[in-house]
Amino acid sequence: MKIRSMKLREAHNNNGVSNYCTILWDRTAEHIVTASSSDVSISIHDALLPSVTARSLRNHKDGVNALAISPNSTLLASGSSDRSVKLYRFPGGEFESNISRFTLPIRSLSFNRQGTMLAAGGDDDGIKLINTIDGSIARVLKGHRGSITCIAFDPNSEYLASVDSVGTVIIWMLQSGTIIHTLKNIAPKTSSDFSTVTALGWSPDGELLAVSGLKNDVVMYDRDTAEKLFTLRGDHTQPVCFLGWSLNGKYLATSGLDKQVLIWDVDKKQDIERQKFDETICCLAWKPHGNALAVIDVMGKYGIWDMVIPSTMKSPTEGAPDLNSKKSDGLLFFDEEEHEPSISGSLSDHGEDSLVGSEPPSRKRVRHFINDEDSDDDMSSHPKVESRKRLNISSKDSTKNRNATSTGTAAAVTGSVMQEAFQSGSTPVQPDKRRFLCYNMLGSITTMKHDEYSHIEIDFHDTGSGPRVPAMTDHFGFTMASLNENGSVFANPCKGEKSVSTLMYRPFKSWANNSEWYMKFEEEEVRALALGSSWVAAVTNLNFLRIFTEGGLQRHVVSLDGPVVTASGFGDVLAVVTHSSPSLPSNEQMLQFEVFNVSNGTQPMKGRLPLTPGSRLTWFGFSEEGQLSSFDSMGVLRVFTNQYGGRWVPLFSASNLKKKDENYWMVGLNSSKLFCILCKSPDKFPQVVPKPVLTLLDLSIPLASSDLGAENLENEFILSNMHLSQIQRRIKETEALGQDAASLDDEALNSEAALDRCILRLIASCCTGDKLVRAVELVKLLSMEKSVRGAIKLVTAMKLPNLAERFNTILEERLLKQEAKETTPKETTHHKTEVDTNKPFTLPDTFKAPEPVNESPSVQLSSHSFVKKKKTEEPAKVAKVTEPKSTTKPENNGLVKNNINEVSQVQVQKKTNPFAKSSNNQEKASLLDSLKRMQKNDNAGNK
């Protein structure tokens, strides 16, 4: 066989010293990721444009020994000699968090098939199974006596295989965390400098485990029995230091200390291709699409070996198994204390029951052979296998496992990960640190875990108004909480032999002595909590929404459409977010929200919850005024409005602030401000100590860049409109309940005045930028007659007579409409024999105001426009405005300010409903009434 050679390019400068380097492909084959144990940076290369400078991630303080990328290529993990494991978003490279810390360097990382679990091992004596969502340690697997150099998850998510520096391979059962096979002294020992390590890997179908052998070969072991099946022995003259399976499992690539890479046909057990290099190849990776192999040597140089498999043979990706089609939902997360797994969905086809007392499948018996030429040696050197029988799981336990789900959400059938349930305002578990169970606009709940209990404290931001709540010793192990002005509620995951989840409510004030209560759920786990004015809500893993009264009465149990993500309460309103369907292959979450009125048992709203593509929901709740709001991991705040039949409107985007070194941890909002805690990258959430400081940010709609450069005014205009619409909605709701809405009337009038001031400034900007059509559109949106008069003055002073004439025409049309509305009741009374003079007249729905000739119809104003006037306002005749006689051009800015100040002088004289048309004769007269009286007086004088 002809030995080929290829040139490599430098990815990391190892200064002429051999160091272990890592190389990975992403799922799309658009990026290659490399790292070196002598370099603190991680390089992301463009596989399509290799000449483009690689993007570097510099978050470690020492060399990077290990890399792993999630199967859906959305997460990148790195392990370093600085004893930390870090997580990044991919391909952007945004730092997510420090997942875990070790006491010694990390040597190997591996994701499970769903990307929800990361196994990390190194010079410590244990393998940590880490929840990638919140960084918690699900389990620690201990059994190795040397540094752990390679870890691999079984594709069926049933086993984990690991090898250490002394040549021992251990196969672990993931459900129980126990060792089922220990294979001693079957692999080469690792060099002291760790520039090369011992390798192992599962075949894509999970049936074979390949391990570097002691005779410069690769040995294949059975997945269930750990029996030696056969070996691949060829032209390697030194031990194999790395191996990688092709996606279809037909080929195996091996790299040896002899600086060769061999390609094996596994079924034929022979090498079919060979490549010679100048240095030892310490890592390699098959291209996900196509026929290529990426390699990197101990000097930090990498390259792509194209056309690895001869064109006459089957492609390395042809017929690749679809692991996502298997029934197993795979490994999720465990309770470290109880060593009891939590699994969503059914067990795999290789279930626990099927493996006890049954023969190995016939397929394995066929493959159970050894090459004749190696028969004697292999049989004599076959290691003794230390196996532990797998415990049978009863049907009751199996049912329990199917019903129970862990704190991590199950992966979707498509292989993408569905978001877990979370509490808004909570922070992840951190070893030996106090964390937030709840942080909102009212206060916070913190907890600190000790050996057998936790210490919980409740603090209020305003210590003067909030009650003083004593600290609590928690023996239940509460992991979630919610807080409002009436009390606090706590819950914990399933614990103990009976798998019990506990819900506890503590009111702050009560006339009774024993007002605290708790509920227990057997084989059911609380996932989300919410508090309202007189109710407590809990959503469980069985998709049950359970509603309790403040005293502990079980009031309602409702089934939801999907797994819960989070919940929030405000007054009588409860909002719940659930998964509407499995997430998309692009890992986009498919969420929906449901709003319930607990007091009357209705569901006023339900719909899809939008998220920024590629993001997750990080906060969900209500504003101080009661508007439903959401905040995602991309920093976009959305508020639900009644616009267009009910839509979510983006009111804030962190990308507009252009501060990449800051992360925004959402706390709450009001009508104009966003309340958050600024966290310096790479931190994503605040620490309890020192006490975090709230930051107030202005709400800013992500608008396009305007040709006027008036984005701030346009932002103010849209927000003011939304605020006014909200007030008008509250007025209608208040009046429907028969309550007094006078204070809301005053607020609405002041809001309209503020909106008019903003519109006037926009009109001035349009006139300056010669956008006169836009100015006409804006003047139609003015609510008050005085504001339109101010706009006429403004454009007249700016020497725009044509625009002033159009403004004047719009004013006349409005006054005519107003006159028609006011005269209609009088005409109607002539056709009635009995008239109730105290009953206000209501305009019929079929009535339409006359259309202006040759003009576009004006925008309908709010019902009190041009009606409410100051009593001292002088009646004025309407006339077309002419050019001022002065030849000196006035200062436009000063004139705009003066006209805006005139609008500002509009004050509320009487607390009445400005949206109701009154027939009271003592109401203030309109402008047209004054004109008609003047005309009558003139006619009388002439007579």
mmCIF file of C-alpha atoms in Angstrom, residues 476 492 499-504 517-524 526 546 548 554:
data_model
loop_
_atom_site.group_PDB
_atom_site.id
_atom_site.type_symbol
_atom_site.label_atom_id
_atom_site.label_comp_id
_atom_site.label_asym_id
_atom_site.label_seq_id
_atom_site.Cartn_x
_atom_site.Cartn_y
_atom_site.Cartn_z
ATOM 1 C CA PHE A 476 -36.974 19.573 52.979
ATOM 2 C CA ASN A 492 -38.601 20.700 46.372
ATOM 3 C CA SER A 499 -40.363 9.861 45.866
ATOM 4 C CA VAL A 500 -42.254 12.699 47.614
ATOM 5 C CA SER A 501 -42.279 16.345 46.514
ATOM 6 C CA THR A 502 -43.301 18.932 49.122
ATOM 7 C CA LEU A 503 -45.092 22.285 48.688
ATOM 8 C CA MET A 504 -45.133 24.748 51.621
ATOM 9 C CA TRP A 517 -49.426 24.782 55.529
ATOM 10 C CA TYR A 518 -47.815 22.211 53.261
ATOM 11 C CA MET A 519 -48.834 19.565 50.715
ATOM 12 C CA LYS A 520 -47.048 16.366 49.660
ATOM 13 C CA PHE A 521 -47.100 14.765 46.211
ATOM 14 C CA GLU A 522 -46.115 11.122 45.894
ATOM 15 C CA GLU A 523 -44.550 10.147 42.566
ATOM 16 C CA GLU A 524 -45.307 13.663 41.330
ATOM 17 C CA VAL A 526 -43.498 20.305 41.500
ATOM 18 C CA ARG A 546 -52.882 22.775 41.041
ATOM 19 C CA PHE A 548 -54.800 26.315 46.361
ATOM 20 C CA GLN A 554 -57.286 22.574 47.240
#
